[in-house]
Amino acid sequence: MSKIPYPTTKFLKVKCTSCNNEQIVFDSAKIVVKCNVCSEDLTQPRGGKAKIIGEIL
Ligand SMILES: [Zn+2]
């Protein structure tokens, strides 16, 4: 029985801590995701899982 690796990527809605913009981000983003409004970092890549900086809604 072969098991296909299942991607555990999820979408998260994150609220920017500086301007309260709500934005959808991947929880396994491998790049820094920036706020579309104020360019504040919303996630930072950290081994497989992204570190979410903003508030998760
Ligand atoms: Zn912002």
XYZ file of C-alpha atoms and ligand atoms in Angstrom, residues 16-21 23 35-40 42, ligand 1:
15
model
C -1.601 42.793 10.068
C -0.490 44.070 13.437
C 0.292 47.514 12.108
C -2.614 48.442 9.836
C -5.248 45.764 10.621
C -5.382 44.692 6.977
C -4.859 38.938 4.261
C 1.156 43.048 4.055
C -0.341 44.354 0.820
C -1.111 47.669 2.457
C 1.850 48.638 4.641
C 4.511 46.028 3.687
C 4.838 44.808 7.262
C 3.080 38.824 8.063
Zn -0.344 46.197 7.177
